[in-house]
Amino acid sequence: SGNANAGILVSNPSATNTLIEGNVIGLNAAGTATVGNGGAGVAITSTGANHRVLSNSISGNTGLGIDLGDDGATANNGATSSSVAGQGVDYPVLSQANLVGTTLTLAGYVGSAPGQATFANARVEFFLADGSGSGKTYLGFLTTDANGNYSGSLTVAGVVDTDQITATATLSSVGTSEFATAFNVNATPTDIAPNIFTVAENTDTTGGYTVGTLATTDPDSGDTFTYSITGGTDAAKFSI
C-alpha cells in the first residue's frame, strides 16, 4: 500500500500462474485506515494465463481495485482471449443480494448475458464494496453452473441493508476478472401487521366492509410491496 502507482503490478507478458491471495491492498495492515495506492490496487497487463486474485481486501486506491490492462474499466464481451491482459475474464453481474438475518442470498451470472458456457465453473467471490466499488471485505464464494450462472447463499456477519456487494470471477487456468458493478443489499421487510383480522358473525357486508388495514415496514427506502389473498374456499370474497 501507499505506492505512487499500482499496489501490485503483473506486467511480464510471459509470466503465468501468478497468485495474489489474502493481501490487504490500499489499507494499513489492520485494514482500519486508508493507505491508498496512486493507481489500481492490482493491475494486470500481462497476457499470460492464470493470474489469479483471490480473497484480498482491496480499498482506497486511486484507480480500480483490479484493472485488467491498467487502462480503466473493461466492459464484458462474453469471451476470454489469450491476447489481452488477464485473458479478458468477464466480471460477474449481480441480480440479487437479499439479506435475512445472517443469510445473504445471491444470484446472477458471469459474462455479457446470462447463460454463457464460457464461464462455467467459475469461482465467484463476494465482497462488501467500499465507496468506489472495490472489494474491501471478503464474504465467501459460489461457483457458476454449466451455463455461467450462479445462485446460492452465504452466512455473513456485519452486513446491513445499506451495504453494497461486489464480486470477482476466477476461471481455472485462465485468470480473474475486474470487480463487478456494486449492487445494493436488500433486507427483508418486516412481517405484515396485523396477521389476524376478525369479523363479527352476522355482520352485514352487502355494501362492502373494511376488515382491517395492512402495514409493512421495509428498511430499504423506495421498495414497494405487493399483497395477495391465497387459500381457503372464501378467498374470492375478499379483496385488497
mmCIF file of C-alpha atoms in Angstrom:
data_model
loop_
_atom_site.group_PDB
_atom_site.id
_atom_site.type_symbol
_atom_site.label_atom_id
_atom_site.label_comp_id
_atom_site.label_asym_id
_atom_site.label_seq_id
_atom_site.Cartn_x
_atom_site.Cartn_y
_atom_site.Cartn_z
ATOM 1 C CA SER A 1 0.000 0.000 0.000
ATOM 2 C CA GLY A 2 0.995 3.656 -0.401
ATOM 3 C CA ASN A 3 2.720 3.216 -3.774
ATOM 4 C CA ALA A 4 2.797 6.007 -6.333
ATOM 5 C CA ASN A 5 1.268 3.726 -8.967
ATOM 6 C CA ALA A 6 -0.420 0.333 -8.686
ATOM 7 C CA GLY A 7 -0.250 -1.574 -5.432
ATOM 8 C CA ILE A 8 0.647 -4.777 -7.308
ATOM 9 C CA LEU A 9 1.572 -4.902 -10.999
ATOM 10 C CA VAL A 10 1.743 -8.090 -13.081
ATOM 11 C CA SER A 11 3.327 -6.994 -16.340
ATOM 12 C CA ASN A 12 5.682 -9.664 -17.712
ATOM 13 C CA PRO A 13 3.917 -10.943 -20.851
ATOM 14 C CA SER A 14 5.446 -14.400 -20.457
ATOM 15 C CA ALA A 15 4.526 -14.715 -16.773
ATOM 16 C CA THR A 16 1.859 -17.276 -15.844
ATOM 17 C CA ASN A 17 0.191 -18.684 -12.742
ATOM 18 C CA THR A 18 0.580 -15.611 -10.525
ATOM 19 C CA LEU A 19 -1.412 -15.939 -7.293
ATOM 20 C CA ILE A 20 -2.306 -12.794 -5.332
ATOM 21 C CA GLU A 21 -4.178 -14.047 -2.289
ATOM 22 C CA GLY A 22 -5.081 -12.844 1.191
ATOM 23 C CA ASN A 23 -3.468 -9.414 0.954
ATOM 24 C CA VAL A 24 -4.534 -6.003 2.240
ATOM 25 C CA ILE A 25 -4.105 -3.547 -0.646
ATOM 26 C CA GLY A 26 -4.708 0.175 -0.199
ATOM 27 C CA LEU A 27 -5.188 -0.076 3.580
ATOM 28 C CA ASN A 28 -2.927 -0.457 6.581
ATOM 29 C CA ALA A 29 -2.115 -3.984 7.724
ATOM 30 C CA ALA A 30 -5.055 -3.992 10.139
ATOM 31 C CA GLY A 31 -7.432 -2.866 7.394
ATOM 32 C CA THR A 32 -8.588 0.068 9.518
ATOM 33 C CA ALA A 33 -7.097 3.070 7.698
ATOM 34 C CA THR A 34 -6.611 4.035 4.064
ATOM 35 C CA VAL A 35 -3.066 3.940 2.687
ATOM 36 C CA GLY A 36 -4.118 4.131 -0.924
ATOM 37 C CA ASN A 37 -2.022 3.462 -3.978
ATOM 38 C CA GLY A 38 -1.769 6.081 -6.716
ATOM 39 C CA GLY A 39 -3.040 3.681 -9.350
ATOM 40 C CA ALA A 40 -5.021 0.454 -9.287
ATOM 41 C CA GLY A 41 -4.960 -1.864 -6.322
ATOM 42 C CA VAL A 42 -3.931 -4.710 -8.644
ATOM 43 C CA ALA A 43 -3.023 -4.002 -12.267
ATOM 44 C CA ILE A 44 -2.542 -6.879 -14.691
ATOM 45 C CA THR A 45 -1.107 -6.042 -18.099
ATOM 46 C CA SER A 46 0.393 -9.490 -18.754
ATOM 47 C CA THR A 47 -1.441 -11.626 -21.303
ATOM 48 C CA GLY A 48 -0.153 -14.789 -19.642
ATOM 49 C CA ALA A 49 -2.597 -17.370 -18.336
ATOM 50 C CA ASN A 50 -3.909 -17.969 -14.831
ATOM 51 C CA HIS A 51 -3.147 -14.729 -12.992
ATOM 52 C CA ARG A 52 -5.485 -15.128 -10.007
ATOM 53 C CA VAL A 53 -6.573 -12.510 -7.458
ATOM 54 C CA LEU A 54 -8.310 -14.259 -4.564
ATOM 55 C CA SER A 55 -9.746 -13.332 -1.160
ATOM 56 C CA ASN A 56 -7.966 -10.000 -0.802
ATOM 57 C CA SER A 57 -9.054 -6.788 0.897
ATOM 58 C CA ILE A 58 -8.713 -4.023 -1.710
ATOM 59 C CA SER A 59 -9.847 -0.486 -0.929
ATOM 60 C CA GLY A 60 -8.922 3.182 -1.025
ATOM 61 C CA ASN A 61 -6.905 3.205 -4.241
ATOM 62 C CA THR A 62 -6.948 5.982 -6.832
ATOM 63 C CA GLY A 63 -7.603 3.545 -9.667
ATOM 64 C CA LEU A 64 -9.767 0.454 -9.932
ATOM 65 C CA GLY A 65 -9.458 -2.264 -7.324
ATOM 66 C CA ILE A 66 -8.446 -4.719 -10.075
ATOM 67 C CA ASP A 67 -7.598 -3.355 -13.513
ATOM 68 C CA LEU A 68 -7.042 -5.692 -16.475
ATOM 69 C CA GLY A 69 -4.883 -3.699 -18.864
ATOM 70 C CA ASP A 70 -4.257 -0.862 -16.393
ATOM 71 C CA ASP A 71 -6.465 1.294 -18.585
ATOM 72 C CA GLY A 72 -9.712 1.693 -16.661
ATOM 73 C CA ALA A 73 -12.844 -0.425 -16.567
ATOM 74 C CA THR A 74 -13.152 -3.130 -19.231
ATOM 75 C CA ALA A 75 -16.638 -3.992 -20.490
ATOM 76 C CA ASN A 76 -17.826 -7.599 -20.566
ATOM 77 C CA ASN A 77 -17.877 -9.193 -24.002
ATOM 78 C CA GLY A 78 -18.845 -12.801 -23.270
ATOM 79 C CA ALA A 79 -15.450 -14.264 -24.136
ATOM 80 C CA THR A 80 -11.883 -14.742 -22.961
ATOM 81 C CA SER A 81 -8.778 -14.158 -25.051
ATOM 82 C CA SER A 82 -5.121 -15.135 -24.729
ATOM 83 C CA SER A 83 -4.136 -11.898 -26.470
ATOM 84 C CA VAL A 84 -5.492 -9.428 -23.887
ATOM 85 C CA ALA A 85 -4.491 -8.522 -20.351
ATOM 86 C CA GLY A 86 -5.565 -11.053 -17.745
ATOM 87 C CA GLN A 87 -7.008 -13.137 -20.602
ATOM 88 C CA GLY A 88 -10.089 -10.912 -20.503
ATOM 89 C CA VAL A 89 -12.220 -12.744 -17.928
ATOM 90 C CA ASP A 90 -15.624 -11.031 -17.666
ATOM 91 C CA TYR A 91 -16.754 -9.796 -14.252
ATOM 92 C CA PRO A 92 -19.893 -11.117 -12.508
ATOM 93 C CA VAL A 93 -23.250 -9.398 -12.811
ATOM 94 C CA LEU A 94 -25.393 -9.456 -9.666
ATOM 95 C CA SER A 95 -29.179 -9.653 -9.900
ATOM 96 C CA GLN A 96 -29.980 -10.498 -6.263
ATOM 97 C CA ALA A 97 -28.449 -9.816 -2.842
ATOM 98 C CA ASN A 98 -31.166 -10.484 -0.259
ATOM 99 C CA LEU A 99 -30.296 -10.407 3.419
ATOM 100 C CA VAL A 100 -32.324 -12.321 6.021
ATOM 101 C CA GLY A 101 -30.592 -12.279 9.383
ATOM 102 C CA THR A 102 -27.086 -13.569 8.660
ATOM 103 C CA THR A 103 -28.024 -15.308 5.397
ATOM 104 C CA LEU A 104 -27.149 -13.457 2.196
ATOM 105 C CA THR A 105 -28.797 -14.968 -0.881
ATOM 106 C CA LEU A 106 -27.085 -14.102 -4.154
ATOM 107 C CA ALA A 107 -27.823 -14.681 -7.818
ATOM 108 C CA GLY A 108 -26.529 -13.547 -11.177
ATOM 109 C CA TYR A 109 -24.194 -14.601 -13.957
ATOM 110 C CA VAL A 110 -20.713 -14.090 -15.369
ATOM 111 C CA GLY A 111 -20.427 -12.609 -18.856
ATOM 112 C CA SER A 112 -22.217 -10.163 -21.089
ATOM 113 C CA ALA A 113 -25.541 -12.024 -20.679
ATOM 114 C CA PRO A 114 -26.902 -14.974 -18.711
ATOM 115 C CA GLY A 115 -26.239 -18.479 -19.968
ATOM 116 C CA GLN A 116 -22.697 -18.190 -21.346
ATOM 117 C CA ALA A 117 -20.945 -21.553 -21.001
ATOM 118 C CA THR A 118 -17.536 -19.882 -21.424
ATOM 119 C CA PHE A 119 -17.795 -19.012 -17.746
ATOM 120 C CA ALA A 120 -18.916 -22.401 -16.441
ATOM 121 C CA ASN A 121 -17.411 -23.464 -13.105
ATOM 122 C CA ALA A 122 -16.040 -20.001 -12.341
ATOM 123 C CA ARG A 123 -15.293 -19.167 -8.724
ATOM 124 C CA VAL A 124 -17.341 -16.052 -7.907
ATOM 125 C CA GLU A 125 -16.007 -14.286 -4.804
ATOM 126 C CA PHE A 126 -18.208 -11.766 -3.000
ATOM 127 C CA PHE A 127 -17.141 -8.720 -1.009
ATOM 128 C CA LEU A 128 -18.551 -5.765 0.829
ATOM 129 C CA ALA A 129 -17.786 -2.886 -1.520
ATOM 130 C CA ASP A 130 -16.057 0.304 -0.464
ATOM 131 C CA GLY A 131 -17.245 3.683 -1.718
ATOM 132 C CA SER A 132 -15.527 3.232 -5.078
ATOM 133 C CA GLY A 133 -16.797 -0.289 -5.730
ATOM 134 C CA SER A 134 -13.681 -2.249 -4.778
ATOM 135 C CA GLY A 135 -13.929 -5.371 -2.653
ATOM 136 C CA LYS A 136 -12.966 -4.354 0.882
ATOM 137 C CA THR A 137 -14.310 -7.270 2.960
ATOM 138 C CA TYR A 138 -14.295 -10.831 1.640
ATOM 139 C CA LEU A 139 -17.568 -12.698 2.344
ATOM 140 C CA GLY A 140 -17.236 -16.042 0.569
ATOM 141 C CA PHE A 141 -17.739 -17.593 -2.853
ATOM 142 C CA LEU A 142 -20.149 -19.506 -5.078
ATOM 143 C CA THR A 143 -19.447 -21.489 -8.252
ATOM 144 C CA THR A 144 -21.198 -20.917 -11.559
ATOM 145 C CA ASP A 145 -23.149 -23.711 -13.205
ATOM 146 C CA ALA A 146 -22.540 -25.139 -16.683
ATOM 147 C CA ASN A 147 -24.133 -22.023 -18.191
ATOM 148 C CA GLY A 148 -22.137 -19.436 -16.274
ATOM 149 C CA ASN A 149 -24.979 -18.578 -13.893
ATOM 150 C CA TYR A 150 -24.815 -18.680 -10.106
ATOM 151 C CA SER A 151 -27.213 -18.689 -7.171
ATOM 152 C CA GLY A 152 -26.842 -19.623 -3.542
ATOM 153 C CA SER A 153 -26.431 -18.330 -0.017
ATOM 154 C CA LEU A 154 -23.568 -17.281 2.236
ATOM 155 C CA THR A 155 -23.568 -16.956 6.007
ATOM 156 C CA VAL A 156 -22.265 -13.462 6.731
ATOM 157 C CA ALA A 157 -21.565 -11.188 9.674
ATOM 158 C CA GLY A 158 -21.714 -7.406 9.804
ATOM 159 C CA VAL A 159 -23.714 -6.958 6.594
ATOM 160 C CA VAL A 160 -26.595 -4.443 6.734
ATOM 161 C CA ASP A 161 -29.187 -3.187 4.286
ATOM 162 C CA THR A 162 -27.212 -0.023 3.462
ATOM 163 C CA ASP A 163 -24.219 -2.041 2.197
ATOM 164 C CA GLN A 164 -23.297 -2.845 -1.373
ATOM 165 C CA ILE A 165 -21.886 -6.114 -2.707
ATOM 166 C CA THR A 166 -19.258 -6.529 -5.398
ATOM 167 C CA ALA A 167 -17.666 -9.667 -6.812
ATOM 168 C CA THR A 168 -14.926 -11.144 -8.984
ATOM 169 C CA ALA A 169 -14.897 -14.192 -11.255
ATOM 170 C CA THR A 170 -11.930 -16.542 -11.499
ATOM 171 C CA LEU A 171 -11.692 -19.205 -14.189
ATOM 172 C CA SER A 172 -9.298 -22.055 -13.522
ATOM 173 C CA SER A 173 -6.207 -21.845 -15.753
ATOM 174 C CA VAL A 174 -7.447 -18.550 -17.236
ATOM 175 C CA GLY A 175 -7.499 -15.710 -14.670
ATOM 176 C CA THR A 176 -9.504 -13.291 -12.542
ATOM 177 C CA SER A 177 -11.840 -10.511 -13.636
ATOM 178 C CA GLU A 178 -12.168 -6.922 -12.519
ATOM 179 C CA PHE A 179 -14.687 -6.153 -9.777
ATOM 180 C CA ALA A 180 -18.393 -6.273 -10.578
ATOM 181 C CA THR A 181 -20.607 -3.204 -10.505
ATOM 182 C CA ALA A 182 -21.619 -2.746 -6.861
ATOM 183 C CA PHE A 183 -25.124 -3.999 -6.052
ATOM 184 C CA ASN A 184 -27.359 -2.880 -3.173
ATOM 185 C CA VAL A 185 -28.164 -5.304 -0.366
ATOM 186 C CA ASN A 186 -31.896 -5.819 0.063
ATOM 187 C CA ALA A 187 -33.048 -6.569 3.602
ATOM 188 C CA THR A 188 -36.251 -8.484 4.325
ATOM 189 C CA PRO A 189 -39.340 -6.371 5.057
ATOM 190 C CA THR A 190 -40.944 -6.532 8.484
ATOM 191 C CA ASP A 191 -43.784 -9.064 8.603
ATOM 192 C CA ILE A 192 -47.272 -7.824 7.758
ATOM 193 C CA ALA A 193 -49.067 -6.428 10.756
ATOM 194 C CA PRO A 194 -51.561 -7.332 11.979
ATOM 195 C CA ASN A 195 -51.616 -11.015 10.989
ATOM 196 C CA ILE A 196 -55.204 -11.760 12.057
ATOM 197 C CA PHE A 197 -58.479 -9.933 11.409
ATOM 198 C CA THR A 198 -61.898 -10.856 12.777
ATOM 199 C CA VAL A 199 -65.409 -10.081 11.575
ATOM 200 C CA ALA A 200 -68.341 -10.419 13.930
ATOM 201 C CA GLU A 201 -70.872 -13.069 12.985
ATOM 202 C CA ASN A 202 -73.917 -11.830 11.045
ATOM 203 C CA THR A 203 -72.194 -8.563 10.072
ATOM 204 C CA ASP A 204 -73.899 -7.048 7.021
ATOM 205 C CA THR A 205 -71.229 -6.862 4.314
ATOM 206 C CA THR A 206 -73.529 -6.464 1.307
ATOM 207 C CA GLY A 207 -72.399 -2.881 0.772
ATOM 208 C CA GLY A 208 -68.743 -3.682 1.365
ATOM 209 C CA TYR A 209 -66.925 -3.894 4.643
ATOM 210 C CA THR A 210 -63.393 -2.936 5.667
ATOM 211 C CA VAL A 211 -61.899 -5.804 7.620
ATOM 212 C CA GLY A 212 -58.657 -4.023 8.524
ATOM 213 C CA THR A 213 -55.528 -2.265 7.320
ATOM 214 C CA LEU A 214 -52.256 -3.966 6.436
ATOM 215 C CA ALA A 215 -48.889 -2.403 7.296
ATOM 216 C CA THR A 216 -45.391 -3.425 6.230
ATOM 217 C CA THR A 217 -42.082 -1.792 7.083
ATOM 218 C CA ASP A 218 -39.003 -2.193 4.886
ATOM 219 C CA PRO A 219 -35.546 -0.921 5.857
ATOM 220 C CA ASP A 220 -34.779 -0.395 2.156
ATOM 221 C CA SER A 221 -36.106 3.004 1.122
ATOM 222 C CA GLY A 222 -38.007 3.108 -2.158
ATOM 223 C CA ASP A 223 -39.138 -0.520 -2.143
ATOM 224 C CA THR A 224 -42.777 -1.316 -2.913
ATOM 225 C CA PHE A 225 -44.988 -4.140 -1.644
ATOM 226 C CA THR A 226 -47.484 -6.433 -3.341
ATOM 227 C CA TYR A 227 -50.187 -8.151 -1.291
ATOM 228 C CA SER A 228 -52.316 -11.105 -2.321
ATOM 229 C CA ILE A 229 -55.023 -13.280 -0.806
ATOM 230 C CA THR A 230 -54.420 -17.013 -1.007
ATOM 231 C CA GLY A 231 -56.018 -20.192 0.242
ATOM 232 C CA GLY A 232 -59.457 -21.105 1.518
ATOM 233 C CA THR A 233 -62.758 -21.555 -0.296
ATOM 234 C CA ASP A 234 -63.815 -17.999 0.595
ATOM 235 C CA ALA A 235 -60.696 -16.275 -0.709
ATOM 236 C CA ALA A 236 -62.575 -14.900 -3.719
ATOM 237 C CA LYS A 237 -64.937 -12.999 -1.424
ATOM 238 C CA PHE A 238 -62.119 -10.729 -0.253
ATOM 239 C CA SER A 239 -60.074 -8.064 -1.994
ATOM 240 C CA ILE A 240 -57.214 -5.745 -1.095
#
